[in-house]
Short mmCIF file of C-alpha atoms in Angstrom, two decimals:
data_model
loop_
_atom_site.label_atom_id
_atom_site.label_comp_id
_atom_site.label_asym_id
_atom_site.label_seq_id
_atom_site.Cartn_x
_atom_site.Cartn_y
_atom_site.Cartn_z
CA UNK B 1 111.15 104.05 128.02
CA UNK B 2 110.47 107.14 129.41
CA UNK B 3 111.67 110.72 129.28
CA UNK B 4 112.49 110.06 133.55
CA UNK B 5 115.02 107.45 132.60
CA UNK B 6 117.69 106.93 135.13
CA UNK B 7 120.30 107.44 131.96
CA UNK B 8 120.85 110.63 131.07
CA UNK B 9 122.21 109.91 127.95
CA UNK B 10 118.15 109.31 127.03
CA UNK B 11 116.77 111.49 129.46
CA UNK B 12 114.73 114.74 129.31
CA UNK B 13 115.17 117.26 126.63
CA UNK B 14 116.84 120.80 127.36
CA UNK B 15 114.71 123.38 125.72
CA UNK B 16 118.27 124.95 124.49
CA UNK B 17 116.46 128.59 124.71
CA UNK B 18 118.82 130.29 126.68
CA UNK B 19 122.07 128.43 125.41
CA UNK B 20 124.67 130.79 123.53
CA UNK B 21 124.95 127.84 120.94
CA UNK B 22 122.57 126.41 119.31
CA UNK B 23 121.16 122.94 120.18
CA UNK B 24 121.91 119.59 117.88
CA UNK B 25 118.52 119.80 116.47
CA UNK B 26 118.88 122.94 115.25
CA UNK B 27 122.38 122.42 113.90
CA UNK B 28 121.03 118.93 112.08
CA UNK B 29 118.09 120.89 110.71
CA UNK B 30 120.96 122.92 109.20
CA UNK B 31 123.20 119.91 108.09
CA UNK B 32 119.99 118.75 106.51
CA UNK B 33 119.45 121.87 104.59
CA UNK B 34 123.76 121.41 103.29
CA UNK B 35 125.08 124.09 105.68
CA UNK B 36 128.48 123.28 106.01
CA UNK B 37 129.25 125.93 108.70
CA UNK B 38 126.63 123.85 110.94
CA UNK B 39 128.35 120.63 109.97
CA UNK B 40 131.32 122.03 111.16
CA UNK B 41 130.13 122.89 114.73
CA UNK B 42 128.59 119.45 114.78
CA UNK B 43 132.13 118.29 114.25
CA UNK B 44 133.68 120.54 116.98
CA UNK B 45 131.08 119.94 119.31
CA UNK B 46 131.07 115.91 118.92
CA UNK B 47 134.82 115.32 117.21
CA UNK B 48 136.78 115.02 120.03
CA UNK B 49 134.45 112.41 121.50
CA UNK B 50 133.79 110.28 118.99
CA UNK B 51 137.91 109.79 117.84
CA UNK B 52 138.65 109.25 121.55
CA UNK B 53 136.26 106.02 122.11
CA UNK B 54 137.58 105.36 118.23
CA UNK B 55 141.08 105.73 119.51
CA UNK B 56 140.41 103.75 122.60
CA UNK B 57 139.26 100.71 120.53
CA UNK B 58 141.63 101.10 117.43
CA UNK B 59 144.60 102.33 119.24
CA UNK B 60 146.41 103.46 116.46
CA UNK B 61 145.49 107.08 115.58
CA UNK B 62 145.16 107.08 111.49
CA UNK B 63 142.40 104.40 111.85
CA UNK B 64 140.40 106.49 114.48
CA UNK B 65 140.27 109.29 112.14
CA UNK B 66 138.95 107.44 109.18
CA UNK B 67 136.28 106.10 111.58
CA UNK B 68 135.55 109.63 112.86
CA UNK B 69 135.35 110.78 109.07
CA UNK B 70 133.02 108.04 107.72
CA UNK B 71 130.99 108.62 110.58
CA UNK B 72 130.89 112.73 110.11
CA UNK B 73 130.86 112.38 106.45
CA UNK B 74 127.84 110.10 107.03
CA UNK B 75 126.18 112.38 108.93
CA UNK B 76 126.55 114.97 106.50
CA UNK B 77 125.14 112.97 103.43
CA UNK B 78 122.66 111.18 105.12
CA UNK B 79 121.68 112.99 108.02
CA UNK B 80 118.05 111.15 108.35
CA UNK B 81 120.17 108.42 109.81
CA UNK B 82 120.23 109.94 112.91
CA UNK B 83 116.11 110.85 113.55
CA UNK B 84 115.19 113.16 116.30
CA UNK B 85 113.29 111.43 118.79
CA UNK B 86 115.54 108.29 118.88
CA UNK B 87 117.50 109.31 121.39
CA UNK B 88 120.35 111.90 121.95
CA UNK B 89 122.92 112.80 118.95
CA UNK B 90 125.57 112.31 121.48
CA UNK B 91 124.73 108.82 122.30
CA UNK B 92 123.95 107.89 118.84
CA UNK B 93 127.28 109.16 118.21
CA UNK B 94 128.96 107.06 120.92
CA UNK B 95 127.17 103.82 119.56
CA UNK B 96 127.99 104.40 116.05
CA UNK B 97 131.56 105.37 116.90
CA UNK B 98 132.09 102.29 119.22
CA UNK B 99 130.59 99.33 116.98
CA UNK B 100 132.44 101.08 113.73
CA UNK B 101 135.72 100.79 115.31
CA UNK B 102 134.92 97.63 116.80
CA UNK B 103 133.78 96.46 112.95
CA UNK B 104 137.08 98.33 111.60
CA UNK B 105 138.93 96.09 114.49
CA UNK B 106 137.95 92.94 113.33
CA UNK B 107 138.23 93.99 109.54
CA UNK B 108 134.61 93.14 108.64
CA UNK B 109 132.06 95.37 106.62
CA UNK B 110 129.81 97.34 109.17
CA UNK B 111 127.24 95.12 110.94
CA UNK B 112 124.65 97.44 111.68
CA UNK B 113 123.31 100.71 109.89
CA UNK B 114 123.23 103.47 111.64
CA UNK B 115 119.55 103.49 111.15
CA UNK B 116 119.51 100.28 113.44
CA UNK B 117 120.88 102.66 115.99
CA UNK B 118 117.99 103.52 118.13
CA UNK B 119 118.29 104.65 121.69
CA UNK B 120 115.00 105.20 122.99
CA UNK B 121 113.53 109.44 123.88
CA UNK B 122 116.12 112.61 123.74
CA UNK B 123 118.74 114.14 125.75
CA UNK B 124 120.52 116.87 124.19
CA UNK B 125 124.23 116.81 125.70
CA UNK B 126 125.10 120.24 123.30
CA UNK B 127 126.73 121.63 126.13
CA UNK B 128 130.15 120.65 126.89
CA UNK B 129 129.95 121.13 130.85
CA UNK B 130 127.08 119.06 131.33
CA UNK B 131 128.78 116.65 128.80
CA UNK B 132 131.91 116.94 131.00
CA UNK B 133 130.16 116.21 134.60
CA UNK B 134 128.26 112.97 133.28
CA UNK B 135 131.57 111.49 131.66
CA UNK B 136 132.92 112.32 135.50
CA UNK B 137 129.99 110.84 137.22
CA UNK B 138 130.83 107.91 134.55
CA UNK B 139 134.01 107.11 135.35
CA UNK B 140 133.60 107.24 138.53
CA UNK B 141 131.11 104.83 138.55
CA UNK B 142 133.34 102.18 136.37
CA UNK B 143 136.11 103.11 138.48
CA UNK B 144 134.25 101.67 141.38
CA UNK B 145 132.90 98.94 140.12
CA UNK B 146 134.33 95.66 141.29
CA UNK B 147 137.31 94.56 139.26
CA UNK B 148 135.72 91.19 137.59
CA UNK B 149 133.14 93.24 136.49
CA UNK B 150 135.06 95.96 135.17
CA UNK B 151 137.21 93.38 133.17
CA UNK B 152 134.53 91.77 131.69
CA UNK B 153 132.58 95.01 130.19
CA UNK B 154 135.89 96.67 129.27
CA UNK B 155 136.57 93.06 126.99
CA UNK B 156 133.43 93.43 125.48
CA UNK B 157 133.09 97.03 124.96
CA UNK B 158 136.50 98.22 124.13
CA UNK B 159 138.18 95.35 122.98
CA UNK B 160 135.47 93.87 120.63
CA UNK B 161 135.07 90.66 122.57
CA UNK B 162 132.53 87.87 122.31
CA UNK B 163 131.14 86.28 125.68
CA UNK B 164 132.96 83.22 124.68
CA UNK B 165 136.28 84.69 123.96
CA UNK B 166 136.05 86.76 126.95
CA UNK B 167 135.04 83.38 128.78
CA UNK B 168 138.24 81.56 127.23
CA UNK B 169 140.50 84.48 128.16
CA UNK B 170 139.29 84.33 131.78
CA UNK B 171 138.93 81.20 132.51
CA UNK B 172 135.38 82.07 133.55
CA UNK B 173 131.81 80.08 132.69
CA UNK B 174 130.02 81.93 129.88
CA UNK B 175 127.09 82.06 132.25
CA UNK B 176 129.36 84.25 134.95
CA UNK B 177 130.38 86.36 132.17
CA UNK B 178 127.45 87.57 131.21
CA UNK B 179 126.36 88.17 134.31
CA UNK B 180 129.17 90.13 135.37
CA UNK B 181 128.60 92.18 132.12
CA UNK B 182 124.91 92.75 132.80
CA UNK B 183 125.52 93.93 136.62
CA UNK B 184 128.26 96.43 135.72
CA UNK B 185 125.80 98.11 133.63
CA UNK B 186 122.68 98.04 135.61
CA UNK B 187 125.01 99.11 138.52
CA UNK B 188 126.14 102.22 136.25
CA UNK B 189 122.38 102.73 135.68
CA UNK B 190 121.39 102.47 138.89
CA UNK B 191 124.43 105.14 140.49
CA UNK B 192 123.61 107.35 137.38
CA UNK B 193 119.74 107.41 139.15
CA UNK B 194 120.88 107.78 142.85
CA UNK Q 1 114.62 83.66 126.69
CA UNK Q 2 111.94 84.64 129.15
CA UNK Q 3 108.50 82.48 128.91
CA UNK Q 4 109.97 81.01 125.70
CA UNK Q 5 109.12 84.02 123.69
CA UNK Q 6 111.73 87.39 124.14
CA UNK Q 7 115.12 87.00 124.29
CA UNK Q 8 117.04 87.54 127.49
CA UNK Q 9 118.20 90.97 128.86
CA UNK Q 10 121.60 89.68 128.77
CA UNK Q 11 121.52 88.27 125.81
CA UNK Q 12 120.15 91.07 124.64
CA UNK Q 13 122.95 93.18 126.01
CA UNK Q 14 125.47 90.96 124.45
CA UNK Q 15 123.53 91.67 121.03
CA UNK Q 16 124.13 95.70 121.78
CA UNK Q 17 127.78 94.92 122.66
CA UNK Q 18 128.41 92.94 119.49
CA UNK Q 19 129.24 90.21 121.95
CA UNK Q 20 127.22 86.97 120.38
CA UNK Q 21 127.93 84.60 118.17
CA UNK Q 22 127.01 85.38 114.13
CA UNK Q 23 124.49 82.88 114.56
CA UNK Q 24 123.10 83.87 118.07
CA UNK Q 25 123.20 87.74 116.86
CA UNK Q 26 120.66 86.57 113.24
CA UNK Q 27 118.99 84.64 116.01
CA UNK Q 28 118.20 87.73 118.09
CA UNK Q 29 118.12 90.14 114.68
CA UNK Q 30 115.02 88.05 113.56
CA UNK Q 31 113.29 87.78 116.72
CA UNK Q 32 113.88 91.88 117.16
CA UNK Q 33 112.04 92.61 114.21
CA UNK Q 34 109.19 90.62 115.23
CA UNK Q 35 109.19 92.16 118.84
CA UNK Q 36 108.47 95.73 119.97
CA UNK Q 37 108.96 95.23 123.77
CA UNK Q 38 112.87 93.70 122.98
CA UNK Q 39 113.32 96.89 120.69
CA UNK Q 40 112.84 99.46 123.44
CA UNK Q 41 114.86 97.10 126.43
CA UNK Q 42 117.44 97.01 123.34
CA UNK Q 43 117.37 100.93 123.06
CA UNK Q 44 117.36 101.22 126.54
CA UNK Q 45 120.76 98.99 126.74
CA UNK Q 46 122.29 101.06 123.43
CA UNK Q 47 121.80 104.21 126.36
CA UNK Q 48 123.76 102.50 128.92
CA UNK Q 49 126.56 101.64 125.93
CA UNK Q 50 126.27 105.10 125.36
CA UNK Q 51 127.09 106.17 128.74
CA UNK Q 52 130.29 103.63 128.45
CA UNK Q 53 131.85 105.43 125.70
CA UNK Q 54 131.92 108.53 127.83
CA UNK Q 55 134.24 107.22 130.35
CA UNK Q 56 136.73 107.20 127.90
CA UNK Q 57 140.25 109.81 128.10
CA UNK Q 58 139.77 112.77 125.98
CA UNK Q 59 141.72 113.41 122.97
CA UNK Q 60 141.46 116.23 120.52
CA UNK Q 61 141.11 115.52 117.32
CA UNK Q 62 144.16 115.11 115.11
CA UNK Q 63 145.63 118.54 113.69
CA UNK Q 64 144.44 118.83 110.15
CA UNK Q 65 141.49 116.67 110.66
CA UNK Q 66 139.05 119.21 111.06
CA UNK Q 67 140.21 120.75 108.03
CA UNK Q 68 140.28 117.31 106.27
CA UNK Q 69 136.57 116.62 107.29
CA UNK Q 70 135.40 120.44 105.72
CA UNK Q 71 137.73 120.01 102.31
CA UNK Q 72 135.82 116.33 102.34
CA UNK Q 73 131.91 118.54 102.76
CA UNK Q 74 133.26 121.21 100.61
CA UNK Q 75 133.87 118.64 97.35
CA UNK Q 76 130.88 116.78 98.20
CA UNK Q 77 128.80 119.99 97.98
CA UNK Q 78 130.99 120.59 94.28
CA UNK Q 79 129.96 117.60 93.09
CA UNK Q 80 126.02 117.99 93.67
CA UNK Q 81 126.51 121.23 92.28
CA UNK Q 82 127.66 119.92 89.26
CA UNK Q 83 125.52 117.24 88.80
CA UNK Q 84 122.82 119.57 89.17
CA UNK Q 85 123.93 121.94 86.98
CA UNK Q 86 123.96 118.98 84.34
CA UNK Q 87 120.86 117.37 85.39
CA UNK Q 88 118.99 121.24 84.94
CA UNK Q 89 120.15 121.04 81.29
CA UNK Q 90 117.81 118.37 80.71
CA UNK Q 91 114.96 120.78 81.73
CA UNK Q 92 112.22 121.92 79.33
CA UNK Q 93 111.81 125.95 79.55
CA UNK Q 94 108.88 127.62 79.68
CA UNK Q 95 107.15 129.27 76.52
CA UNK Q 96 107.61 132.90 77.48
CA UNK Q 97 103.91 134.55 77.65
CA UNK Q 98 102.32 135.97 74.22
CA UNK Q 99 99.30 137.77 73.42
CA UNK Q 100 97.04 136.31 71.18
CA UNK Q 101 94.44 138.11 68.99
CA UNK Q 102 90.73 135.55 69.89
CA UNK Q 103 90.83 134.17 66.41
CA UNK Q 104 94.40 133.32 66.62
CA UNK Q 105 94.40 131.96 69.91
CA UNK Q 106 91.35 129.42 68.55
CA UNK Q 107 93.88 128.67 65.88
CA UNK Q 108 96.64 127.91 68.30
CA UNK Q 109 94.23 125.82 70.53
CA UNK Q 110 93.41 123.69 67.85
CA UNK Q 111 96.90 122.91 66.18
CA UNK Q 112 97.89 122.48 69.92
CA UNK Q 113 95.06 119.65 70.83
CA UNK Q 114 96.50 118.14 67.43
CA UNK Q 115 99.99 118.44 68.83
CA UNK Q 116 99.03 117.45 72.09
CA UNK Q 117 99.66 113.72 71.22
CA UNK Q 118 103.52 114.05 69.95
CA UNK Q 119 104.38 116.35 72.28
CA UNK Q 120 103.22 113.78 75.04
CA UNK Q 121 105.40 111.27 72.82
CA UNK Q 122 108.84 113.93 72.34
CA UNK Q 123 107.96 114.70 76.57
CA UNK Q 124 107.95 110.72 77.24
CA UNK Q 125 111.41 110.72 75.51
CA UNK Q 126 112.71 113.45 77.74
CA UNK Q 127 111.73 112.18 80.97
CA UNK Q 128 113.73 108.93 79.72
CA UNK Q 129 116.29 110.63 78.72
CA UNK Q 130 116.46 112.86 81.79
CA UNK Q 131 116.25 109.98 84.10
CA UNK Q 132 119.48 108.41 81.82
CA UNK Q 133 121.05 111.11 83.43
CA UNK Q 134 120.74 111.32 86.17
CA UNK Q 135 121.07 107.88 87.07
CA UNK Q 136 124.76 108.58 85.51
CA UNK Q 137 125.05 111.29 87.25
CA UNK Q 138 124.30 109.57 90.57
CA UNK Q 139 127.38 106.65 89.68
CA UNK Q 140 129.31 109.80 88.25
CA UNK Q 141 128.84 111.46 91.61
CA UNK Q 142 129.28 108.09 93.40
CA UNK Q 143 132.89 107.14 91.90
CA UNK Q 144 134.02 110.55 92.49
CA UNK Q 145 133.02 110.16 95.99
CA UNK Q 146 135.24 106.97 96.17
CA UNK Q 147 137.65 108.31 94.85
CA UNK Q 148 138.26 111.55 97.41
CA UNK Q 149 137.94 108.37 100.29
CA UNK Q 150 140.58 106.32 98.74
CA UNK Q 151 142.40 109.09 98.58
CA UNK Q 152 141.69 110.65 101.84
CA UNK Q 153 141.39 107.38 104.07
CA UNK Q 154 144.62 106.54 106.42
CA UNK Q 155 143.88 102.77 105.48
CA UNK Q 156 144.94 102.70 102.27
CA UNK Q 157 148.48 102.36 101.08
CA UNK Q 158 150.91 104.35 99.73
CA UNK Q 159 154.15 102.94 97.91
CA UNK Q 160 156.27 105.45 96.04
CA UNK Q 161 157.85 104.01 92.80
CA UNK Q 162 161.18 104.66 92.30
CA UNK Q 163 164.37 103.78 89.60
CA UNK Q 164 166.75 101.77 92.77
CA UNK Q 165 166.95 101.70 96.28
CA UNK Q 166 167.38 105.23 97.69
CA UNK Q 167 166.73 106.70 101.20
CA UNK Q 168 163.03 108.13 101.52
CA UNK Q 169 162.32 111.62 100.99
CA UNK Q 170 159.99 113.57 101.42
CA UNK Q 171 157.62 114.29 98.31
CA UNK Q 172 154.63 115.55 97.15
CA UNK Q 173 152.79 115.91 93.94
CA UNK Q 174 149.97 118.07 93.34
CA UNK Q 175 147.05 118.12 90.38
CA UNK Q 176 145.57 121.53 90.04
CA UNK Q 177 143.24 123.05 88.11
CA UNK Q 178 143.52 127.04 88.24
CA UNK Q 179 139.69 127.71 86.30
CA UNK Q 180 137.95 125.99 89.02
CA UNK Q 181 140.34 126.19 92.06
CA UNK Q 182 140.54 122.01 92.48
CA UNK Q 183 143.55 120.87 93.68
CA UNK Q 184 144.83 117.47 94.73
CA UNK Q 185 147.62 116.64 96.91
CA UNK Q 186 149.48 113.49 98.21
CA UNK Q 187 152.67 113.50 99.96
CA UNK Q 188 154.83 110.68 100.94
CA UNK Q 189 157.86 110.19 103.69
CA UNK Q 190 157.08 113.16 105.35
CA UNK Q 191 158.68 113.20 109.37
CA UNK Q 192 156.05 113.05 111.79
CA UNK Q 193 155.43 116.19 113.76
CA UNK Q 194 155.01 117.19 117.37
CA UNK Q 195 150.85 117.70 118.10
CA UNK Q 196 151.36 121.30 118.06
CA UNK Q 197 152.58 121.29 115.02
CA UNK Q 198 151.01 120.70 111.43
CA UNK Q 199 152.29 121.12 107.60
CA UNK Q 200 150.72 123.64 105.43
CA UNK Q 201 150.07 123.40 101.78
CA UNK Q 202 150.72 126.85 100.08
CA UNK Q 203 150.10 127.51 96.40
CA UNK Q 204 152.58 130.44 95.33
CA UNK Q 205 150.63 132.28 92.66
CA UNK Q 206 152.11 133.97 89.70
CA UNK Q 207 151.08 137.25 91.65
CA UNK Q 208 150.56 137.74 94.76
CA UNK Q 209 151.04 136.41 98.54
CA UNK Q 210 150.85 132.96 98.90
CA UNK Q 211 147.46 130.98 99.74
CA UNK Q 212 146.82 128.71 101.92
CA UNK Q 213 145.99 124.99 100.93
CA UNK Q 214 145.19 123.13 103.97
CA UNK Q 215 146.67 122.00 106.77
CA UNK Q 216 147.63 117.99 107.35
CA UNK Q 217 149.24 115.68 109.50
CA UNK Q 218 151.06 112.45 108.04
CA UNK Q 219 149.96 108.66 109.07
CA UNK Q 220 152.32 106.85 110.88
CA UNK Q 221 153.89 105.65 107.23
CA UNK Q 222 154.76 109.62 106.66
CA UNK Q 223 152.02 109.67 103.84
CA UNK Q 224 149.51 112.17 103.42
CA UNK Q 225 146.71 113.84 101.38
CA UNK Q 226 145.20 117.21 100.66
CA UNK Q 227 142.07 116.75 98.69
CA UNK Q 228 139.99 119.97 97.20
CA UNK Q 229 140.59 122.26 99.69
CA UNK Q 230 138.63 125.71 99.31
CA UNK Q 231 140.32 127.76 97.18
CA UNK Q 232 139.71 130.90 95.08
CA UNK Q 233 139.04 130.21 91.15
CA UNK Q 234 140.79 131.78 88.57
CA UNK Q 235 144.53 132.09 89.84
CA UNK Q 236 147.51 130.92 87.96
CA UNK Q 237 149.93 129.26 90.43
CA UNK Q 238 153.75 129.84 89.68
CA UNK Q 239 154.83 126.79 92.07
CA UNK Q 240 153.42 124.95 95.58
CA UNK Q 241 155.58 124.74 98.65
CA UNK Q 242 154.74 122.89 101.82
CA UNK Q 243 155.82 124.02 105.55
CA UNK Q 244 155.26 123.36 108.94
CA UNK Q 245 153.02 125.58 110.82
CA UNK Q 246 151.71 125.83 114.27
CA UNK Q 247 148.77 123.17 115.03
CA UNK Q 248 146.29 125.87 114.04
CA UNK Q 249 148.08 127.35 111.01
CA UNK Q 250 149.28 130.15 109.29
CA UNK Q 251 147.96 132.98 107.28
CA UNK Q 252 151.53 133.50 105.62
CA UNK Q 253 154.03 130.37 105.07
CA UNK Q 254 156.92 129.97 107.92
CA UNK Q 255 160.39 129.21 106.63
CA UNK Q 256 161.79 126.62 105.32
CA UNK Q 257 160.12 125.22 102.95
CA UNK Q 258 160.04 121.71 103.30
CA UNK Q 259 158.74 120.17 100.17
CA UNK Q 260 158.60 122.82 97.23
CA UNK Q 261 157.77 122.71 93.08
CA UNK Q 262 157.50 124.79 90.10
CA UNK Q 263 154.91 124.62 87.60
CA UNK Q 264 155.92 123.61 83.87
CA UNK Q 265 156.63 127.02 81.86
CA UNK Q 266 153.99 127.24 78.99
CA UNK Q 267 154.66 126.36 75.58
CA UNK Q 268 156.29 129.18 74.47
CA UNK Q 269 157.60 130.85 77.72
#
């Protein structure tokens, strides 16, 4: 994968020079070295993001805080789970926060370790604007997707779904579902590179 | 699987998504960790789960939370502290520096090389001894660390013991240490509150304006914790009050007082 991915999510780094805050590597170099104050921005800067896909799988608000808590508080004791070069702290974020709630969902232990987490080169989404234009370009994308499609990954992704149960609850072949599944995305990937 | 060897993009994709089987996910786990070109398309896929998440509605964080999350840092940086501070008693000192006349230092040198031997032995007993420890230290440090989450987590339940069958009221009971500033606080039945809106902890010292103890928010059961919030060391507290504050909070408590109690008189008060 290269640093000209269509995603942004693992696209090219921003050098962060100019920016009035400092970038996540910086504030993880802190959180490494036990500054809380830098833990704390990492918080502000990611918290809201992380409880609202926790929230949107949990739907019940005490649960999505304990998931956004063991995630920060994981962060903050073992920060090496998250290693620079794997891919965006933002993204890793996301994919932690999405298959914990989907593990706290189903009431099982966590499946994978954070440290199986790996999302290929860096993008540094520190900033919230350029955070908040990509989750518009996002939804906009979804939003236009075609409806069978949209169904399909939002069973899956939200809801925690296998391919079978999804297949069961739509009456669909398991063959059709995963291909509905695997378009939406490439079609997000592909409007993302437009 | 493509030419009988790598697993399928979309089965791979259903792997990111959680979305196989037990036994097709081991299937694909064990194949993954044999194959470097299905590791990067699976990174690549995490990205576009990535992107997913982000088309979800914002919400902000739950009042208190943030607070929660740095009173949860805050005790986990105590208790390294403290295990350090017992781990570095275990440490051998230096010998500070002397001056030895040449015919004194041969002496030295000599009963030393005899020495050298139990030394190594009483050093070999240390580093045993030392490692004890902290290996105690470390499942020390690790209970204490389960105990602020099953204290702290939303999931775990709260049943308040009482003599017959009376309406729920509000309470709250609070462990505090004044030498060291810990405090400990779980409250049950509380009314939930609007979202721009949050209860305060306040301790009321003996002198003095009251402090603030953290801010929190009650589950949907009414029960909620305050667990070693930063506080200042060193200050007797007279009683503890709780109130409800603006979502931020307050640097002085807002009447009423919802929950309130005095500490016991000392013997001889």
């Amino acid at each position: 994968m290269s640093i000209n991915s269509p995603n942004p999510m693992i696209g090219s780094e921003r050098s962060g020079k100019n920016d009035p805050d400092p970038s996540d590597d910086v504030l993880l170099e802190r959180v490494r070295g036990k500054n809380q104050q830098a833990m704390a921005d990492v918080f502000d800067r990611y918290g809201g993001l992380v409880y609202s896909v926790a929230l949107r799988v949990l739907k019940d608000p005490g649960h999505a805080e304990d998931v956004m808590q063991e995630i920060f508080f994981q962060l903050w004791s073992q920060p090496d789970a998250f290693v620079r070069g794997r891919g965006s702290l933002c993204g890793w974020l996301m994919v932690v926060a999405r298959n914990r709630a989907i593990d706290t969902f189903r009431r099982r232990k966590p499946t994978d370790s954070p440290d199986d987490v790996v999302l290929l080169s860096n993008t540094n989404l520190a900033s919230e604007t350029e955070r908040n234009v990509l989750m518009g370009k996002v939804r906009d994308v979804l939003k236009n997707l075609p409806s069978e499609q949209q169904k399909s990954l939002e069973l899956a992704y939200f809801e925690g779904m296998t391919h079978s149960e999804i297949a069961e609850q739509t009456g669909d072949p398991l063959g059709t579902v995963k291909t509905r599944i695997r378009q939406a995305l490439i079609g997000l990937r592909k409007a993302l590179a437009a | 699987m493509i030419g009988n060897e790598h697993i399928s993009q979309e089965d791979l994709m259903l792997h990111t998504l959680q979305a196989l089987s037990e036994e097709e996910s081991a299937a694909v786990r064990t194949h993954l960790a044999q194959c470097a070109l299905c590791r990067d398309q699976v990174a690549e896929l995490l990205g576009d789960g990535a992107l997913v998440g982000l088309s979800v509605s914002q919400h902000p964080v739950p009042g208190g939370a943030r607070q929660r999350f740095l009173d949860k840092i805050a005790a986990d940086v105590l208790i390294t502290k403290q295990a350090t501070k017992q781990g570095a008693r275990g440490q051998v000192l230096p010998f500070p520096r002397k001056t030895w006349i040449p015919w004194a230092m041969a002496a030295a040198l000599a009963v030393v090389a005899l020495s050298l031997g139990v030394e190594n032995n009483a050093l070999n007993k240390e580093l045993r001894h030392v490692t004890i420890q902290a290996t105690n230290l470390a499942a020390e440090s690790a209970r204490a660390r389960h105990v602020i989450d099953v204290l702290t987590s939303h999931s775990a339940q709260r049943v308040l013991l009482t003599t017959g069958k009376k309406a729920a009221e509000p309470t709250g009971r609070v462990i505090y240490l004044e030498n060291s500033g810990s405090l400990v606080f779980q409250a049950n039945n509380l009314k939930l509150l609007a979202s721009d809106k949050t209860y305060e902890l306040w301790v009321i010292p003996v002198s003095g304006k009251p402090i603030p103890a953290g801010l929190f928010r009650p589950d949907a059961a009414g029960d909620a914790s305050v667990v070693m919030p930063a506080l200042p060391k060193g200050v007797p507290a007279k009683a503890f009050g709780v109130t409800v504050e603006k979502a931020a909070g307050s640097d002085s408590p807002t009447a009423p007082i919802i929950i309130s109690g005095a500490t016991a008189p000392s013997v001889g008060e």
